[in-house]
mmCIF file of C-alpha atoms in Angstrom:
data_model
loop_
_atom_site.group_PDB
_atom_site.id
_atom_site.type_symbol
_atom_site.label_atom_id
_atom_site.label_comp_id
_atom_site.label_asym_id
_atom_site.label_seq_id
_atom_site.Cartn_x
_atom_site.Cartn_y
_atom_site.Cartn_z
ATOM 1 C CA MET A 4 -45.659 6.431 -32.210
ATOM 2 C CA GLY A 5 -47.219 3.096 -31.331
ATOM 3 C CA TYR A 6 -48.996 2.518 -28.088
ATOM 4 C CA SER A 7 -47.588 0.088 -25.558
ATOM 5 C CA ILE A 8 -49.059 -1.521 -22.467
ATOM 6 C CA LEU A 9 -45.813 -0.785 -20.585
ATOM 7 C CA PRO A 10 -47.262 1.762 -18.078
ATOM 8 C CA ALA A 11 -49.490 -0.952 -16.585
ATOM 9 C CA ILE A 12 -46.532 -3.171 -15.637
ATOM 10 C CA PRO A 13 -44.614 -0.856 -13.213
ATOM 11 C CA VAL A 14 -47.930 0.284 -11.721
ATOM 12 C CA THR A 15 -48.886 -3.327 -10.918
ATOM 13 C CA GLY A 16 -45.399 -4.109 -9.578
ATOM 14 C CA LEU A 17 -45.307 -1.011 -7.372
ATOM 15 C CA TYR A 18 -48.778 -1.689 -6.006
ATOM 16 C CA MET A 19 -47.808 -5.234 -5.094
ATOM 17 C CA ALA A 20 -44.631 -3.932 -3.423
ATOM 18 C CA THR A 21 -46.410 -1.293 -1.318
ATOM 19 C CA TYR A 22 -49.190 -3.756 -0.473
ATOM 20 C CA LEU A 23 -46.661 -6.310 0.770
ATOM 21 C CA ILE A 24 -44.849 -3.593 2.764
ATOM 22 C CA TYR A 25 -48.166 -2.549 4.318
ATOM 23 C CA ARG A 26 -49.126 -6.178 5.070
ATOM 24 C CA ALA A 27 -45.723 -6.729 6.659
ATOM 25 C CA GLY A 28 -46.489 -3.837 8.983
ATOM 26 C CA PHE A 29 -43.781 -1.456 7.775
ATOM 27 C CA MET A 30 -46.292 0.999 6.374
ATOM 28 C CA ARG A 31 -49.618 2.328 7.615
ATOM 29 C CA ARG A 32 -52.719 1.446 5.645
ATOM 30 C CA ALA A 33 -53.607 5.149 5.405
ATOM 31 C CA PHE A 34 -50.255 5.899 3.762
ATOM 32 C CA HIS A 35 -50.634 3.017 1.306
ATOM 33 C CA VAL A 36 -54.165 4.162 0.394
ATOM 34 C CA ASP A 37 -53.133 7.839 0.152
ATOM 35 C CA LEU A 38 -50.208 6.944 -2.065
ATOM 36 C CA TRP A 39 -52.418 5.086 -4.538
ATOM 37 C CA ASN A 40 -55.140 7.735 -4.356
ATOM 38 C CA LEU A 41 -52.481 10.183 -5.474
ATOM 39 C CA GLY A 42 -51.466 7.776 -8.239
ATOM 40 C CA ILE A 43 -54.998 7.437 -9.562
ATOM 41 C CA LEU A 44 -55.401 11.216 -9.366
ATOM 42 C CA LEU A 45 -52.285 11.770 -11.482
ATOM 43 C CA ALA A 46 -53.340 9.174 -14.073
ATOM 44 C CA PHE A 47 -56.828 10.680 -14.120
ATOM 45 C CA MET A 48 -55.429 14.190 -14.615
ATOM 46 C CA ILE A 49 -53.447 13.091 -17.669
ATOM 47 C CA SER A 50 -55.912 10.619 -19.156
ATOM 48 C CA GLY A 51 -59.286 11.991 -18.055
ATOM 49 C CA ILE A 52 -58.678 15.727 -18.121
ATOM 50 C CA GLY A 53 -56.355 15.361 -21.143
ATOM 51 C CA GLY A 54 -59.060 13.398 -22.964
ATOM 52 C CA PHE A 55 -61.649 15.967 -21.968
ATOM 53 C CA ILE A 56 -59.508 18.776 -23.407
ATOM 54 C CA LEU A 57 -58.885 16.685 -26.536
ATOM 55 C CA MET A 58 -62.613 16.110 -26.942
ATOM 56 C CA LEU A 59 -63.300 19.801 -26.440
ATOM 57 C CA LEU A 60 -60.750 20.647 -29.163
ATOM 58 C CA THR A 61 -62.079 17.929 -31.494
ATOM 59 C CA GLU A 62 -65.652 19.071 -31.006
ATOM 60 C CA ALA A 63 -64.650 22.657 -31.731
ATOM 61 C CA GLY A 64 -62.600 21.538 -34.749
ATOM 62 C CA VAL A 65 -59.447 23.070 -33.306
ATOM 63 C CA LYS A 66 -56.161 21.397 -34.333
ATOM 64 C CA LEU A 67 -53.198 22.352 -32.176
ATOM 65 C CA TYR A 68 -49.602 21.169 -32.282
ATOM 66 C CA ILE A 69 -50.066 19.538 -28.894
ATOM 67 C CA ASN A 70 -53.015 17.362 -30.030
ATOM 68 C CA PRO A 71 -50.964 14.312 -31.160
ATOM 69 C CA GLN A 72 -48.895 14.422 -27.954
ATOM 70 C CA LEU A 73 -52.044 14.847 -25.892
ATOM 71 C CA LEU A 74 -53.641 11.857 -27.665
ATOM 72 C CA TYR A 75 -50.546 9.716 -27.060
ATOM 73 C CA TRP A 76 -50.291 10.515 -23.351
ATOM 74 C CA HIS A 77 -54.082 10.223 -22.974
ATOM 75 C CA VAL A 78 -53.853 6.612 -24.177
ATOM 76 C CA GLU A 79 -50.722 5.748 -22.175
ATOM 77 C CA ALA A 80 -52.114 7.218 -18.934
ATOM 78 C CA GLY A 81 -55.412 5.464 -19.721
ATOM 79 C CA ILE A 82 -53.550 2.147 -19.860
ATOM 80 C CA ALA A 83 -52.087 2.898 -16.410
ATOM 81 C CA LEU A 84 -55.509 4.024 -15.162
ATOM 82 C CA ILE A 85 -57.029 0.552 -15.710
ATOM 83 C CA PRO A 86 -54.917 -1.282 -13.076
ATOM 84 C CA LEU A 87 -55.024 1.827 -10.852
ATOM 85 C CA THR A 88 -58.843 1.713 -10.865
ATOM 86 C CA ILE A 89 -58.774 -1.996 -9.998
ATOM 87 C CA PHE A 90 -56.330 -1.226 -7.123
ATOM 88 C CA HIS A 91 -58.594 1.612 -5.976
ATOM 89 C CA PHE A 92 -61.449 -0.907 -5.751
ATOM 90 C CA HIS A 93 -59.091 -3.240 -3.898
ATOM 91 C CA CYS A 94 -58.217 -0.514 -1.372
ATOM 92 C CA TYR A 95 -61.892 0.251 -0.774
ATOM 93 C CA ARG A 96 -63.252 -3.287 -1.201
ATOM 94 C CA GLY A 97 -65.338 -2.954 1.971
ATOM 95 C CA SER A 98 -67.195 0.059 0.555
ATOM 96 C CA LEU A 99 -67.501 -1.680 -2.802
ATOM 97 C CA ARG A 100 -69.148 -4.702 -1.167
ATOM 98 C CA ARG A 101 -71.583 -2.390 0.623
ATOM 99 C CA ILE A 102 -72.436 -0.637 -2.655
ATOM 100 C CA MET A 103 -73.025 -3.982 -4.336
ATOM 101 C CA GLY A 104 -75.211 -5.061 -1.427
ATOM 102 C CA MET A 105 -72.823 -7.773 -0.263
ATOM 103 C CA ARG A 106 -72.447 -7.284 3.473
ATOM 104 C CA THR A 107 -69.384 -8.742 5.158
ATOM 105 C CA MET B 7 -59.264 41.838 -4.601
ATOM 106 C CA ARG B 8 -60.227 38.339 -5.663
ATOM 107 C CA ILE B 9 -61.720 39.523 -8.960
ATOM 108 C CA ARG B 10 -58.626 41.605 -9.615
ATOM 109 C CA ARG B 11 -56.453 38.518 -9.015
ATOM 110 C CA ILE B 12 -58.586 36.439 -11.413
ATOM 111 C CA LEU B 13 -58.361 39.180 -14.046
ATOM 112 C CA ARG B 14 -54.594 39.367 -13.598
ATOM 113 C CA THR B 15 -54.337 35.583 -14.081
ATOM 114 C CA LEU B 16 -56.538 35.723 -17.160
ATOM 115 C CA THR B 17 -54.493 38.505 -18.724
ATOM 116 C CA GLY B 18 -51.409 36.363 -18.181
ATOM 117 C CA VAL B 19 -52.921 33.216 -19.661
ATOM 118 C CA LEU B 20 -55.076 34.500 -22.520
ATOM 119 C CA PRO B 21 -52.256 35.855 -24.747
ATOM 120 C CA PHE B 22 -50.535 32.435 -24.672
ATOM 121 C CA ALA B 23 -53.829 30.678 -25.370
ATOM 122 C CA GLY B 24 -54.397 33.070 -28.272
ATOM 123 C CA ILE B 25 -50.960 32.327 -29.721
ATOM 124 C CA MET B 26 -51.586 28.587 -29.450
ATOM 125 C CA VAL B 27 -54.932 28.863 -31.201
ATOM 126 C CA ALA B 28 -53.409 31.081 -33.868
ATOM 127 C CA ASP B 29 -50.715 28.451 -34.529
ATOM 128 C CA VAL B 30 -53.283 25.858 -35.444
ATOM 129 C CA ALA B 31 -51.778 23.032 -37.460
ATOM 130 C CA CYS B 32 -53.317 22.738 -40.889
ATOM 131 C CA ALA B 33 -53.635 18.986 -41.342
ATOM 132 C CA ALA B 34 -56.142 17.832 -43.961
ATOM 133 C CA SER B 35 -59.053 16.586 -41.935
ATOM 134 C CA CYS B 36 -57.585 14.611 -39.061
ATOM 135 C CA PRO B 37 -59.589 15.707 -36.021
ATOM 136 C CA TYR B 38 -56.471 15.394 -33.841
ATOM 137 C CA GLY B 39 -54.241 17.314 -36.252
ATOM 138 C CA LEU B 40 -51.969 14.305 -36.896
ATOM 139 C CA VAL B 41 -49.668 14.634 -39.905
ATOM 140 C CA ASN B 42 -48.644 11.579 -41.987
ATOM 141 C CA ASP B 43 -49.763 9.076 -39.364
ATOM 142 C CA PRO B 44 -48.325 5.651 -40.353
ATOM 143 C CA TYR B 45 -50.142 2.288 -40.138
ATOM 144 C CA PRO B 46 -51.753 1.177 -37.790
ATOM 145 C CA GLY B 47 -52.295 4.798 -36.819
ATOM 146 C CA GLN B 48 -52.845 6.532 -33.529
ATOM 147 C CA CYS B 49 -56.617 6.658 -33.558
ATOM 148 C CA PRO B 50 -59.459 4.347 -34.613
ATOM 149 C CA ARG B 51 -60.308 6.560 -37.604
ATOM 150 C CA PHE B 52 -57.294 5.312 -39.589
ATOM 151 C CA THR B 53 -58.287 5.323 -43.276
ATOM 152 C CA ASP B 54 -55.957 4.260 -46.069
ATOM 153 C CA LEU B 55 -57.764 4.226 -49.392
ATOM 154 C CA ASN B 56 -54.627 4.682 -51.528
ATOM 155 C CA GLY B 57 -52.756 1.910 -49.708
ATOM 156 C CA ASP B 58 -49.596 3.931 -49.019
ATOM 157 C CA GLY B 59 -49.593 2.924 -45.352
ATOM 158 C CA ILE B 60 -50.297 6.484 -44.185
ATOM 159 C CA CYS B 61 -53.671 7.596 -42.882
ATOM 160 C CA ASP B 62 -55.393 9.579 -45.647
ATOM 161 C CA LEU B 63 -56.969 11.897 -43.097
ATOM 162 C CA SER B 64 -53.546 12.908 -41.802
ATOM 163 C CA GLN B 65 -52.270 13.699 -45.308
ATOM 164 C CA SER B 66 -52.853 17.170 -46.607
ATOM 165 C CA THR B 67 -54.742 17.426 -49.918
ATOM 166 C CA THR B 68 -51.606 18.625 -51.696
ATOM 167 C CA ASP B 69 -49.627 15.676 -50.321
ATOM 168 C CA TYR B 70 -52.303 13.234 -51.420
ATOM 169 C CA SER B 71 -50.828 10.891 -53.972
ATOM 170 C CA THR B 72 -50.797 7.269 -55.056
ATOM 171 C CA ALA B 73 -48.581 4.715 -53.374
ATOM 172 C CA GLU B 74 -45.813 4.882 -55.981
ATOM 173 C CA ASP B 75 -45.597 8.668 -55.886
ATOM 174 C CA THR B 76 -45.278 8.604 -52.156
ATOM 175 C CA SER B 77 -42.580 5.936 -52.218
ATOM 176 C CA GLN B 78 -40.488 8.033 -54.611
ATOM 177 C CA ASP B 79 -40.706 11.053 -52.388
ATOM 178 C CA ALA B 80 -37.220 11.629 -51.007
ATOM 179 C CA SER B 81 -38.418 13.420 -47.919
ATOM 180 C CA ASN B 82 -40.052 10.297 -46.497
ATOM 181 C CA ASP B 83 -36.941 8.125 -46.296
ATOM 182 C CA GLN B 84 -37.026 4.789 -44.470
ATOM 183 C CA SER B 85 -40.665 4.675 -43.448
ATOM 184 C CA ASN B 86 -41.645 5.286 -47.033
ATOM 185 C CA SER B 87 -39.781 2.255 -48.346
ATOM 186 C CA GLU B 88 -41.761 0.145 -45.882
ATOM 187 C CA ASP B 89 -44.952 1.920 -46.897
ATOM 188 C CA PHE B 90 -44.183 1.221 -50.550
ATOM 189 C CA GLN B 91 -43.804 -2.456 -49.743
ATOM 190 C CA VAL B 92 -47.153 -2.409 -47.981
ATOM 191 C CA ALA B 93 -48.725 -0.602 -50.909
ATOM 192 C CA GLU B 94 -47.311 -3.112 -53.395
ATOM 193 C CA ASP B 95 -48.575 -5.972 -51.253
ATOM 194 C CA SER B 96 -52.003 -4.443 -51.102
ATOM 195 C CA GLY B 97 -51.953 -4.138 -54.864
ATOM 196 C CA ASN B 98 -51.330 -7.879 -55.071
ATOM 197 C CA GLY B 99 -54.279 -8.566 -52.864
ATOM 198 C CA ALA B 100 -52.240 -9.189 -49.711
ATOM 199 C CA GLY B 101 -52.562 -5.786 -48.138
ATOM 200 C CA HIS B 102 -52.904 -5.002 -44.458
ATOM 201 C CA SER B 103 -56.308 -5.170 -42.900
ATOM 202 C CA GLY B 104 -56.384 -1.421 -42.326
ATOM 203 C CA GLY B 105 -56.550 -0.565 -46.013
ATOM 204 C CA VAL B 106 -59.183 -1.105 -48.661
ATOM 205 C CA ASP B 107 -58.004 -2.474 -51.965
ATOM 206 C CA THR B 108 -59.382 -0.061 -54.488
ATOM 207 C CA PRO B 109 -58.412 0.086 -58.171
ATOM 208 C CA GLU B 110 -56.060 2.995 -58.796
ATOM 209 C CA GLU B 111 -58.248 4.712 -61.347
ATOM 210 C CA THR B 112 -61.112 4.976 -58.872
ATOM 211 C CA LEU B 113 -58.922 6.486 -56.159
ATOM 212 C CA GLN B 114 -60.354 9.653 -54.785
ATOM 213 C CA PRO B 115 -59.018 11.826 -52.000
ATOM 214 C CA PRO B 116 -60.919 11.232 -48.760
ATOM 215 C CA PRO B 117 -63.828 13.582 -48.323
ATOM 216 C CA ALA B 118 -62.739 16.680 -46.466
ATOM 217 C CA ASP B 119 -64.927 16.025 -43.475
ATOM 218 C CA GLU B 120 -64.593 19.305 -41.702
ATOM 219 C CA THR B 121 -67.694 18.744 -39.587
ATOM 220 C CA PRO B 122 -66.456 18.490 -36.008
ATOM 221 C CA ALA B 123 -67.401 15.370 -34.055
ATOM 222 C CA ASP B 124 -70.408 15.898 -31.818
ATOM 223 C CA TYR B 125 -70.102 14.156 -28.458
ATOM 224 C CA HIS B 126 -72.738 16.280 -26.651
ATOM 225 C CA MET B 127 -70.067 17.185 -24.156
ATOM 226 C CA ILE B 128 -71.562 20.372 -22.750
ATOM 227 C CA PRO B 129 -75.206 19.163 -22.511
ATOM 228 C CA LEU B 130 -74.154 15.886 -20.877
ATOM 229 C CA SER B 131 -71.860 17.690 -18.412
ATOM 230 C CA LEU B 132 -74.687 20.091 -17.532
ATOM 231 C CA ILE B 133 -77.186 17.242 -17.081
ATOM 232 C CA LEU B 134 -74.789 15.388 -14.757
ATOM 233 C CA THR B 135 -74.049 18.530 -12.765
ATOM 234 C CA ALA B 136 -77.785 19.273 -12.461
ATOM 235 C CA ALA B 137 -78.452 15.679 -11.354
ATOM 236 C CA TYR B 138 -75.751 16.041 -8.722
ATOM 237 C CA MET B 139 -77.297 19.296 -7.516
ATOM 238 C CA VAL B 140 -80.677 17.554 -7.222
ATOM 239 C CA THR B 141 -79.258 14.677 -5.153
ATOM 240 C CA LEU B 142 -77.331 17.168 -3.011
ATOM 241 C CA TYR B 143 -80.555 19.106 -2.433
ATOM 242 C CA LEU B 144 -82.404 15.884 -1.535
ATOM 243 C CA LEU B 145 -79.625 14.996 0.899
ATOM 244 C CA ARG B 146 -79.644 18.430 2.545
ATOM 245 C CA SER B 147 -83.461 18.297 2.798
ATOM 246 C CA GLY B 148 -83.211 14.910 4.513
ATOM 247 C CA LEU B 149 -85.178 13.114 1.812
ATOM 248 C CA ILE B 150 -82.364 10.648 1.114
ATOM 249 C CA ARG B 151 -79.731 9.214 3.430
ATOM 250 C CA LYS B 152 -76.040 9.993 3.011
ATOM 251 C CA SER B 153 -75.300 6.316 2.296
ATOM 252 C CA MET B 154 -77.886 6.299 -0.502
ATOM 253 C CA TYR B 155 -76.515 9.557 -1.950
ATOM 254 C CA ARG B 156 -72.989 8.161 -1.939
ATOM 255 C CA ARG B 157 -74.146 4.836 -3.346
ATOM 256 C CA ILE B 158 -75.909 6.503 -6.303
ATOM 257 C CA TRP B 159 -72.793 8.418 -7.313
ATOM 258 C CA ASN B 160 -70.427 5.535 -6.639
ATOM 259 C CA VAL B 161 -72.501 3.309 -8.928
ATOM 260 C CA ILE B 162 -72.548 6.018 -11.622
ATOM 261 C CA ILE B 163 -68.788 6.558 -11.452
ATOM 262 C CA THR B 164 -68.168 2.789 -11.493
ATOM 263 C CA ALA B 165 -70.308 2.506 -14.622
ATOM 264 C CA GLY B 166 -68.362 5.406 -16.164
ATOM 265 C CA TYR B 167 -64.952 3.886 -15.388
ATOM 266 C CA ALA B 168 -65.982 0.367 -16.450
ATOM 267 C CA GLY B 169 -67.537 1.572 -19.714
ATOM 268 C CA THR B 170 -64.643 3.893 -20.578
ATOM 269 C CA GLY B 171 -62.101 1.203 -19.680
ATOM 270 C CA VAL B 172 -63.760 -1.556 -21.715
ATOM 271 C CA THR B 173 -64.328 0.638 -24.781
ATOM 272 C CA GLY B 174 -60.795 2.063 -24.424
ATOM 273 C CA VAL B 175 -59.278 -1.432 -24.404
ATOM 274 C CA LEU B 176 -61.412 -2.344 -27.435
ATOM 275 C CA LEU B 177 -60.200 0.766 -29.283
ATOM 276 C CA LEU B 178 -56.598 -0.013 -28.376
ATOM 277 C CA LEU B 179 -57.011 -3.536 -29.757
ATOM 278 C CA PHE B 180 -58.658 -2.174 -32.908
ATOM 279 C CA ILE B 181 -55.758 0.235 -33.425
ATOM 280 C CA ARG B 182 -52.946 -2.187 -32.618
ATOM 281 C CA LEU B 183 -54.345 -5.043 -34.669
ATOM 282 C CA GLY B 184 -55.610 -2.784 -37.446
ATOM 283 C CA ILE B 185 -59.164 -4.091 -37.112
ATOM 284 C CA LYS B 186 -61.692 -2.125 -39.129
ATOM 285 C CA THR B 187 -65.294 -2.958 -38.400
ATOM 286 C CA ALA B 188 -68.590 -1.131 -38.678
ATOM 287 C CA LEU B 189 -68.547 -0.971 -34.881
ATOM 288 C CA ASN B 190 -65.448 1.274 -34.678
ATOM 289 C CA PRO B 191 -67.287 4.629 -34.876
ATOM 290 C CA SER B 192 -69.870 3.589 -32.299
ATOM 291 C CA VAL B 193 -67.178 2.279 -29.918
ATOM 292 C CA THR B 194 -65.351 5.625 -30.273
ATOM 293 C CA TYR B 195 -68.608 7.476 -29.671
ATOM 294 C CA TRP B 196 -69.487 5.492 -26.524
ATOM 295 C CA HIS B 197 -65.909 5.761 -25.266
ATOM 296 C CA ALA B 198 -66.243 9.541 -25.432
ATOM 297 C CA GLU B 199 -69.738 9.610 -23.918
ATOM 298 C CA LEU B 200 -68.791 7.334 -21.008
ATOM 299 C CA ALA B 201 -65.568 9.298 -20.530
ATOM 300 C CA ILE B 202 -67.680 12.429 -19.941
ATOM 301 C CA LEU B 203 -69.573 10.458 -17.288
ATOM 302 C CA MET B 204 -66.260 9.311 -15.837
ATOM 303 C CA VAL B 205 -64.670 12.783 -15.696
ATOM 304 C CA ILE B 206 -67.709 14.583 -14.291
ATOM 305 C CA GLY B 207 -68.342 11.619 -11.971
ATOM 306 C CA THR B 208 -64.752 11.788 -10.702
ATOM 307 C CA LEU B 209 -65.058 15.514 -9.981
ATOM 308 C CA ILE B 210 -68.298 14.771 -8.086
ATOM 309 C CA HIS B 211 -66.556 11.881 -6.293
ATOM 310 C CA ILE B 212 -63.782 14.258 -5.205
ATOM 311 C CA HIS B 213 -66.439 16.692 -3.956
ATOM 312 C CA ILE B 214 -68.261 13.950 -2.006
ATOM 313 C CA TYR B 215 -65.025 12.742 -0.396
ATOM 314 C CA TRP B 216 -63.500 16.226 -0.143
ATOM 315 C CA LYS B 217 -62.314 15.763 3.443
ATOM 316 C CA GLN B 218 -60.453 12.548 2.595
ATOM 317 C CA PHE B 219 -59.150 14.107 -0.631
ATOM 318 C CA ARG B 220 -57.721 17.104 1.230
ATOM 319 C CA GLY B 221 -56.154 14.657 3.664
ATOM 320 C CA ILE B 222 -53.906 13.290 0.882
ATOM 321 C CA PHE B 223 -52.179 16.673 0.663
ATOM 322 C CA SER B 224 -52.182 17.371 4.388
ATOM 323 C CA THR B 225 -48.565 18.108 5.331
ATOM 324 C CA SER B 226 -49.055 17.093 8.958
ATOM 325 C CA LYS B 227 -50.416 13.725 7.833
ATOM 326 C CA ILE B 228 -47.528 13.162 5.434
ATOM 327 C CA ARG B 229 -45.073 14.109 8.191
ATOM 328 C CA SER B 230 -46.682 11.668 10.588
ATOM 329 C CA HIS B 231 -46.497 8.927 7.933
ATOM 330 C CA LEU B 232 -42.838 9.551 7.290
ATOM 331 C CA LEU B 233 -41.548 10.325 10.772
ATOM 332 C CA ARG B 234 -43.535 7.841 12.852
ATOM 333 C CA PRO B 235 -43.395 4.376 11.372
ATOM 334 C CA ARG B 236 -45.923 1.975 12.806
ATOM 335 C CA ILE B 237 -43.421 -0.641 13.829
ATOM 336 C CA CYS B 238 -40.115 0.147 15.409
ATOM 337 C CA ILE B 239 -37.390 -2.173 14.153
ATOM 338 C CA CYS B 240 -35.160 -2.383 17.198
#
């Protein structure tokens, strides 16, 4: 099973779509932000928690049947997590500027 | 009542966990338990000393053979013919970058590295949790402001995500392009270390923004989003 960067493409497309819908006024900002917070949570659950479990198993030297599948989905969800993190920063760019010391 | 419920849950889960652990796959020494992982492999540890196009770590010691033996094996049909081609190429000095051209007589099975990888997962998680407790205590005592407390943890989580993301992309490139450098093990190590920071940091982030997090799953909020659109198209 080779890894592909495919998960990042629909994520980017969907974010652009919901952002345009929100900018057009057909969707509330809170809904748009909540939707993508849920998205990043799901990707984190698969990639982050999955990777954590994988690391725990690797560290303990435990080899389960699910390990290869877990590794595959850890990478694929990780690929989706990269644009999702960038979109999360985009949603909270005001807070990000404050953290970085750039006041608007 | 609560303890009894927890015990009931544990008694339901533990037998299944026990069965899963008992059914441990017996791959040679692949830490992920991969079996016959073809080039370029699924992890940055891909090692192919015999040039058969299959990661040596994912091959069991009994399956370990030279390229020609593997190509003649009827059980590995189509993929094996490709592997044989790769092996022949590597023999002619035009092998893939993932393999090391070694004379056949010096071929040795990879060392059975059964030592589990040490990523200091538990100590690092405990240190981060303790650090969070300290900042929480400082906040509650009024020694630091809420904005400072949030800023500290937001910077930490950003560092965790950025580091994990960059090292993850590097690993993906290494795997996809079959790049083998001396840096691979250290990139894997730092990917794991920063991922611990990322995971623990995310859990802390959820705790800091618990009210907003709960709001995502608030049914009344979802209902208001769906039933009352902001603009009425009349």
